[in-house]
PDB file of C-alpha atoms in Angstrom:
ATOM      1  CA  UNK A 671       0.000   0.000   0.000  1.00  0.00           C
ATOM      2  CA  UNK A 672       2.648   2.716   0.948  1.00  0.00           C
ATOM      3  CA  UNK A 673       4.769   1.820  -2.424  1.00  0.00           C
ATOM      4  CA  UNK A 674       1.586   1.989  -4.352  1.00  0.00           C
ATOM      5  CA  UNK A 675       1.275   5.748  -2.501  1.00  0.00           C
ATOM      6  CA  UNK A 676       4.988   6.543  -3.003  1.00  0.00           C
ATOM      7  CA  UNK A 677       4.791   5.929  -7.088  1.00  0.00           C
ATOM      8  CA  UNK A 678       1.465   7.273  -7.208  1.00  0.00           C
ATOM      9  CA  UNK A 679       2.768  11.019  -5.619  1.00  0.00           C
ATOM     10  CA  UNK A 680       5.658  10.267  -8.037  1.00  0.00           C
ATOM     11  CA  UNK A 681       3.967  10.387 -10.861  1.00  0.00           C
ATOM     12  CA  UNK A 682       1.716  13.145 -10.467  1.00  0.00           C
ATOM     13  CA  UNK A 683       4.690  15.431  -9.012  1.00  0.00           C
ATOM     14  CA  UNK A 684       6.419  14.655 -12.099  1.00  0.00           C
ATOM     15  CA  UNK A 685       3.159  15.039 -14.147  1.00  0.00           C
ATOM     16  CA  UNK A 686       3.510  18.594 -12.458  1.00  0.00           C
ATOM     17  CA  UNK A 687       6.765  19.478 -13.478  1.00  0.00           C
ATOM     18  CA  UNK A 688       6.259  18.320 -17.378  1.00  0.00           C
ATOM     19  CA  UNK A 689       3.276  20.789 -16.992  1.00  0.00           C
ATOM     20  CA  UNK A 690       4.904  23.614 -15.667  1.00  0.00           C
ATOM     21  CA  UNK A 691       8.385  23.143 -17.979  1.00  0.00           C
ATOM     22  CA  UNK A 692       5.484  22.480 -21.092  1.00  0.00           C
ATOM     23  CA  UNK A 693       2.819  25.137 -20.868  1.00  0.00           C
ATOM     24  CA  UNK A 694       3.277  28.710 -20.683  1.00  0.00           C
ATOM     25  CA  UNK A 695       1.427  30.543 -18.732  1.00  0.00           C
ATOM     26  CA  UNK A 696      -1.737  32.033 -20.130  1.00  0.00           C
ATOM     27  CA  UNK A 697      -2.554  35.754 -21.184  1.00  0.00           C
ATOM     28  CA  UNK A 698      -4.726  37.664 -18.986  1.00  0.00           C
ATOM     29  CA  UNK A 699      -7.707  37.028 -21.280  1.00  0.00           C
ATOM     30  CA  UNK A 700      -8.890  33.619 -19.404  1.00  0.00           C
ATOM     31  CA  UNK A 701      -9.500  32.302 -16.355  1.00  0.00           C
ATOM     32  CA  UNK A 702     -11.711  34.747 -14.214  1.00  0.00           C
ATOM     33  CA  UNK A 703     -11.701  37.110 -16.291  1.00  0.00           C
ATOM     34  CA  UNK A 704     -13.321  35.058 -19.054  1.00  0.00           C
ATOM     35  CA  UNK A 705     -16.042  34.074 -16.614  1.00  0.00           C
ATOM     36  CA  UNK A 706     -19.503  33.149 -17.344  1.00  0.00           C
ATOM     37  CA  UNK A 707     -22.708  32.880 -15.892  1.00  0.00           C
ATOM     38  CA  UNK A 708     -21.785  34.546 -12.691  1.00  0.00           C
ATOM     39  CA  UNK A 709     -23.909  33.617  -9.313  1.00  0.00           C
ATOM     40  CA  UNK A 710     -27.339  33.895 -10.344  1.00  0.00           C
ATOM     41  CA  UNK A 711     -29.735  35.567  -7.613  1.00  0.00           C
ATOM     42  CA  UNK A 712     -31.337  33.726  -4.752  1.00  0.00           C
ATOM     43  CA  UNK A 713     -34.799  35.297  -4.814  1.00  0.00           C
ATOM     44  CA  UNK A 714     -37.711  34.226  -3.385  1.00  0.00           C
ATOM     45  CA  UNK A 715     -39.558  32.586  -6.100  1.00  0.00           C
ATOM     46  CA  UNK A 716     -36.404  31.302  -7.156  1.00  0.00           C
ATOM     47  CA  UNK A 717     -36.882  27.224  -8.220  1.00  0.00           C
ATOM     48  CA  UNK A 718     -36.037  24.764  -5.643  1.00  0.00           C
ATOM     49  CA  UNK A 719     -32.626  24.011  -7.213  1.00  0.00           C
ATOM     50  CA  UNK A 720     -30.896  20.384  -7.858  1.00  0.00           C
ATOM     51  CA  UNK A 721     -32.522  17.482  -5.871  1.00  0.00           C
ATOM     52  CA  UNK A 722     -30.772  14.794  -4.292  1.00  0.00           C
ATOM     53  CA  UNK A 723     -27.169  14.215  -2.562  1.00  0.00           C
ATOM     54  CA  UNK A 724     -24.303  16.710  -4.009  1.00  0.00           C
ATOM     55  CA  UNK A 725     -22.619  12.833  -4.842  1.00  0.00           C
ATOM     56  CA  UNK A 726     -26.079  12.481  -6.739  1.00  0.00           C
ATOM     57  CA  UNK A 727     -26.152  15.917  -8.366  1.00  0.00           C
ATOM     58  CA  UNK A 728     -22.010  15.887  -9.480  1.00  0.00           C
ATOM     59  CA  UNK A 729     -23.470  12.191 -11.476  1.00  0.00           C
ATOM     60  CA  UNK A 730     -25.799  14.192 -13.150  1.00  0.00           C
ATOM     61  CA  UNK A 731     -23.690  17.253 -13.970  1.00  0.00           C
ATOM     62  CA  UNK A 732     -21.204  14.399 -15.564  1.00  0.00           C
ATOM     63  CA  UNK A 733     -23.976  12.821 -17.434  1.00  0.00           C
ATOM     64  CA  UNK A 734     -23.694  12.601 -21.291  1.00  0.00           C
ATOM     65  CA  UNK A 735     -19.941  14.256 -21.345  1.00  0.00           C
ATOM     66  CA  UNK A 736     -17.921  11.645 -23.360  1.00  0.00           C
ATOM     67  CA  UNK A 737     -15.150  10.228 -21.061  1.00  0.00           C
ATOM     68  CA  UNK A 738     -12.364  10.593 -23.535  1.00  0.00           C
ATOM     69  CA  UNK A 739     -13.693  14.346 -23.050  1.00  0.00           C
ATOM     70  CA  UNK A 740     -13.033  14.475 -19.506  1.00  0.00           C
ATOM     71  CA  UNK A 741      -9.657  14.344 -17.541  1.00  0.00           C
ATOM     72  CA  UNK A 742      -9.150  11.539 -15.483  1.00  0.00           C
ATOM     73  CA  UNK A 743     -10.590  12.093 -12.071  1.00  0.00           C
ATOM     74  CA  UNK A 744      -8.932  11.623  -8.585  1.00  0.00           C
ATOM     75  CA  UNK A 745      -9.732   7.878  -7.211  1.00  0.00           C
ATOM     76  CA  UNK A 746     -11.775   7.082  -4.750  1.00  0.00           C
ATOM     77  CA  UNK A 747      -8.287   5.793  -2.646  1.00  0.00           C
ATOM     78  CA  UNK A 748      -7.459   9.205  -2.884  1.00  0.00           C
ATOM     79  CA  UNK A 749     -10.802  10.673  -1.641  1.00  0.00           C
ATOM     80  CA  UNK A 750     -10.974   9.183   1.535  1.00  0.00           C
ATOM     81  CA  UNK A 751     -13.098   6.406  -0.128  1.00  0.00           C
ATOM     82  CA  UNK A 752     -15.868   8.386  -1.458  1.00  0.00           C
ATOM     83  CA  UNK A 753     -16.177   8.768  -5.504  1.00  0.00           C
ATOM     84  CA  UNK A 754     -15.554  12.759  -5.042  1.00  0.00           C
ATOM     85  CA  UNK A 755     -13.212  14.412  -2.968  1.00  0.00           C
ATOM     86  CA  UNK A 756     -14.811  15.848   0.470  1.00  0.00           C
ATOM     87  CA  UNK A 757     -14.037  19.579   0.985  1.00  0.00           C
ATOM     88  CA  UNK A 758     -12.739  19.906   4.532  1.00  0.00           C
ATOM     89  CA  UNK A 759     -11.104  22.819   6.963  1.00  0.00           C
ATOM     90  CA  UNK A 760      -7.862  21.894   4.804  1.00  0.00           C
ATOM     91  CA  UNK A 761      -9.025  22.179   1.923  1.00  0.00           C
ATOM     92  CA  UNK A 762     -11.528  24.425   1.364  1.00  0.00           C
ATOM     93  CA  UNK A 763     -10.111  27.285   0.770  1.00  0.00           C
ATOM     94  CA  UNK A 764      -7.801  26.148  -1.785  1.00  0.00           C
ATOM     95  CA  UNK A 765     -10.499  24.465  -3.781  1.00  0.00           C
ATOM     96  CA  UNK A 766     -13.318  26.896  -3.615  1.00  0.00           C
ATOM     97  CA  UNK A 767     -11.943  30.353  -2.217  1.00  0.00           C
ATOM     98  CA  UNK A 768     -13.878  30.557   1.238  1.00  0.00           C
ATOM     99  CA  UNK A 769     -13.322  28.398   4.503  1.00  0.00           C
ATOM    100  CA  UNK A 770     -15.382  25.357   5.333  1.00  0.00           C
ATOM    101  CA  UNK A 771     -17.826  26.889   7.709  1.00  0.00           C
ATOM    102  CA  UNK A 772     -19.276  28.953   4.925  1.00  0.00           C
ATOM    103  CA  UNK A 773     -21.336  26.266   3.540  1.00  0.00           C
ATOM    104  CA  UNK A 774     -23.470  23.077   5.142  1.00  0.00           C
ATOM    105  CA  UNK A 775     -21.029  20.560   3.422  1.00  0.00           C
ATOM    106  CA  UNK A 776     -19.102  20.650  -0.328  1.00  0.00           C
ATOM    107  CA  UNK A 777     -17.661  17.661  -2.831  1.00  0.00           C
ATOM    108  CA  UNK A 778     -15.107  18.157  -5.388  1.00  0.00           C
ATOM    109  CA  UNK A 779     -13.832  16.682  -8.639  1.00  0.00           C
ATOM    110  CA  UNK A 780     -10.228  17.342  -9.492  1.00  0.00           C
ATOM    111  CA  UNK A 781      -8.117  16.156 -12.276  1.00  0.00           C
ATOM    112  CA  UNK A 782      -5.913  13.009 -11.007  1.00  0.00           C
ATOM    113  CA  UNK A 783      -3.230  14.906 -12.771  1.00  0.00           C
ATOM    114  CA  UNK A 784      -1.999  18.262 -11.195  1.00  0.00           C
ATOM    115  CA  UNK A 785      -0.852  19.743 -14.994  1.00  0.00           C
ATOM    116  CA  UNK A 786      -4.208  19.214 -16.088  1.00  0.00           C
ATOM    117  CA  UNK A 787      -6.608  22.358 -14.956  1.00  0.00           C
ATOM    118  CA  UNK A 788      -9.851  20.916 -14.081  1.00  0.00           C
ATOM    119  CA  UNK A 789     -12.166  20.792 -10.824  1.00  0.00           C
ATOM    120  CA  UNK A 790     -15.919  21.243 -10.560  1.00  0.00           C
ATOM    121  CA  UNK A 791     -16.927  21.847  -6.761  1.00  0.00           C
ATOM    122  CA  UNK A 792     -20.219  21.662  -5.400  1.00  0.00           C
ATOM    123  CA  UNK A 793     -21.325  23.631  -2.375  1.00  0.00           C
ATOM    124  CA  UNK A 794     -24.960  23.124  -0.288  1.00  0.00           C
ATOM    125  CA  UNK A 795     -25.910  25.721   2.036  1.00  0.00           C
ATOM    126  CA  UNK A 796     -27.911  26.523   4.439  1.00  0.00           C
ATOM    127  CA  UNK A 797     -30.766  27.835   2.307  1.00  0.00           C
ATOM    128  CA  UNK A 798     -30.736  29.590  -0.637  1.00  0.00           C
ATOM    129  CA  UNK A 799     -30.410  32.951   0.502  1.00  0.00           C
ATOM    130  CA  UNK A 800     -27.520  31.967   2.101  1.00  0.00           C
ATOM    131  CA  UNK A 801     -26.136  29.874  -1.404  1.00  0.00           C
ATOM    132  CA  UNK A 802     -26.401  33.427  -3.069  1.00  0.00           C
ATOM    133  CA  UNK A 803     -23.981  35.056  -0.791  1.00  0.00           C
ATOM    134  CA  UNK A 804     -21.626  31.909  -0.968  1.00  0.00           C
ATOM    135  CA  UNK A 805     -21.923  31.874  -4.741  1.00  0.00           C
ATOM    136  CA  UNK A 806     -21.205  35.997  -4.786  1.00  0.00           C
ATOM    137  CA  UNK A 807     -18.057  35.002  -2.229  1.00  0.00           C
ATOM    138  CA  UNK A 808     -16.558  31.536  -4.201  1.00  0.00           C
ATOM    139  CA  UNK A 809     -16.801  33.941  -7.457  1.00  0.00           C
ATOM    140  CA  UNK A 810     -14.851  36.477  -5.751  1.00  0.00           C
ATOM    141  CA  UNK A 811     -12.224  33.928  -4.501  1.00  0.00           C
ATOM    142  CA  UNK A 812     -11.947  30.998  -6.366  1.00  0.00           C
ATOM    143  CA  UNK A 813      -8.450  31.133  -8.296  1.00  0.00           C
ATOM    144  CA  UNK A 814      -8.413  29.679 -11.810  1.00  0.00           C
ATOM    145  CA  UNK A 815      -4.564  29.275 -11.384  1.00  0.00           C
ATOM    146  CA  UNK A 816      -4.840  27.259  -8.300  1.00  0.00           C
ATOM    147  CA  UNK A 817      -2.486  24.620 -10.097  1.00  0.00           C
ATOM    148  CA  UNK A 818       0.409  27.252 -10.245  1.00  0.00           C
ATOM    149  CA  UNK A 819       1.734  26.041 -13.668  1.00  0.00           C
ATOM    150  CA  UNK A 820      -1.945  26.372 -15.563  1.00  0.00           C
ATOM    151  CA  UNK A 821      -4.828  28.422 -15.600  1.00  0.00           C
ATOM    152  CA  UNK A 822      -8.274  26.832 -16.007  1.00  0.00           C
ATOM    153  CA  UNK A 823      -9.652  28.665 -19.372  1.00  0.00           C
ATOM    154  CA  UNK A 824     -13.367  29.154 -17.838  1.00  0.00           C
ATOM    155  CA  UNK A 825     -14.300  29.582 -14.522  1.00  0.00           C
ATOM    156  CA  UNK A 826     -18.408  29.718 -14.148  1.00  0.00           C
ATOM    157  CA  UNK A 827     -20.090  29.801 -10.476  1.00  0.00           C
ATOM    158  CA  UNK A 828     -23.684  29.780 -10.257  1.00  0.00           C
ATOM    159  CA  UNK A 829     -26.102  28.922  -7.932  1.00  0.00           C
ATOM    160  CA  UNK A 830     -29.683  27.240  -8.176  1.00  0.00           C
ATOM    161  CA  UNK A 831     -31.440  26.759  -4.724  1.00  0.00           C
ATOM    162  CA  UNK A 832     -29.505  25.846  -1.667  1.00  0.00           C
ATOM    163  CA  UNK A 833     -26.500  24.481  -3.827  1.00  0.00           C
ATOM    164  CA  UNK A 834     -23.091  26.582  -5.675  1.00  0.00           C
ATOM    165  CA  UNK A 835     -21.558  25.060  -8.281  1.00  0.00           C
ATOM    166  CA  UNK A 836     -17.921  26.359  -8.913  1.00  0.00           C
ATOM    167  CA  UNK A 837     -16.652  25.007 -12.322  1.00  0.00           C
ATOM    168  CA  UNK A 838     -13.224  25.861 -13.879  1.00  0.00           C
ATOM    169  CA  UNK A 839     -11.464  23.467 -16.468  1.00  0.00           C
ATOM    170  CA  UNK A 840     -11.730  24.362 -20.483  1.00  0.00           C
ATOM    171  CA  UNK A 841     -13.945  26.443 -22.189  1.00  0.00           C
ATOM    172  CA  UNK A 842     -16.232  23.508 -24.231  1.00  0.00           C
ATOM    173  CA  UNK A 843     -16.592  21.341 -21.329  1.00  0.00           C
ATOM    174  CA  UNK A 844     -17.550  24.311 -18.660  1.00  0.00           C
ATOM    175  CA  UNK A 845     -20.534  25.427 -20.687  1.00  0.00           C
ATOM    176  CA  UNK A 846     -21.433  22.346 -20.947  1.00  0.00           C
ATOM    177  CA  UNK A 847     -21.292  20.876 -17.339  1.00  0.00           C
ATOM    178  CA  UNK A 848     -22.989  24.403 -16.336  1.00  0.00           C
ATOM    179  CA  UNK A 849     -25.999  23.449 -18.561  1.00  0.00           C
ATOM    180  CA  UNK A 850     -26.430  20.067 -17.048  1.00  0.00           C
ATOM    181  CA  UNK A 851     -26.128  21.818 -13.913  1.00  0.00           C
ATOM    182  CA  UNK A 852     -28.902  24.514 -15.396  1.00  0.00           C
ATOM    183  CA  UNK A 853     -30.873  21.629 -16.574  1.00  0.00           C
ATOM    184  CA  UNK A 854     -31.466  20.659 -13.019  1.00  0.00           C
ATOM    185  CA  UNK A 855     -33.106  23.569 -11.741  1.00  0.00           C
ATOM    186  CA  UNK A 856     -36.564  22.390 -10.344  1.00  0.00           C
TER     187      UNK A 856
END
């Protein structure tokens, strides 16, 4: 188990450095400032958002994207077991852009492979007024360069109910992910 660990961290901290020593870093022109959809308002008659467990919801923001079109997720051995990676005190902040006791409890999905820029992070709050202000906050402070050595070319938070999505990875497959996510609206 620990040399399966050991070559595992080996391999993604030299996946790392062929990242950093192969991609330049990108113009000013992505990441946040490219954007979309911003956190959508939490009004009163506003729908009662995605139903189900954020595991439940993350499936169905997944469904119908190719897998050859999507970068190879962290395993479940990484994730403390669970299919998506829990967002904790540690974490949090680095991941999303606000600490943990912001929101009611948060899942992650991050690229296995540190070069790759991809991670789509799902927030529940306490109610949906309280998911607007946490969308307004994680759009503020989630960094699109998080990876150091490259810049996620989207970056779309929105919010729909009691539940913030936080999506940054390339252009095609955010505005796609953010309409599944759209598509659950109820």
């Amino acid at each position: 188990m620990k040399k399966s660990a050991f070559f595992l961290a080996l391999v993604m901290g030299l996946s790392l450095l062929a990242g950093c020593a192969g991609k330049p870093a990108s113009s000013g022109s992505s990441g946040s400032a490219g954007s979309a959809g911003g956190a959508s308002s939490g009004a009163s008659s506003a729908p009662a958002g995605p139903q189900g467990t954020l595991e439940e919801i993350m499936d169905k923001v997944f469904e119908g994207i190719p897998e050859d079109e999507m970068p190879m997720l962290m395993p479940a051995d990484m994730n403390e077991g669970s299919k998506y990676m829990p967002l904790t005190a540690d974490n949090s902040e680095y991941n999303v852009g606000v600490p943990r006791d912001a929101y009611k409890e948060g899942i992650a999905a991050e690229s296995a492979i540190s070069a790759i820029a991809h991670s789509v992070c799902l927030l529940r709050a306490d109610s949906a007024e309280a998911a607007a202000q946490l969308a307004k906050d994680v759009e503020a402070n989630a960094d699109p360069r998080k990876w150091v050595c490259v810049e996620a070319e989207k970056k779309i938070v929105r919010q729909s109910g009691d539940v913030v999505i936080l999506i940054m990875t390339n252009a095609d497959l955010a505005d796609r992910l953010d309409a599944n996510f759209q598509a659950l609206a109820g």
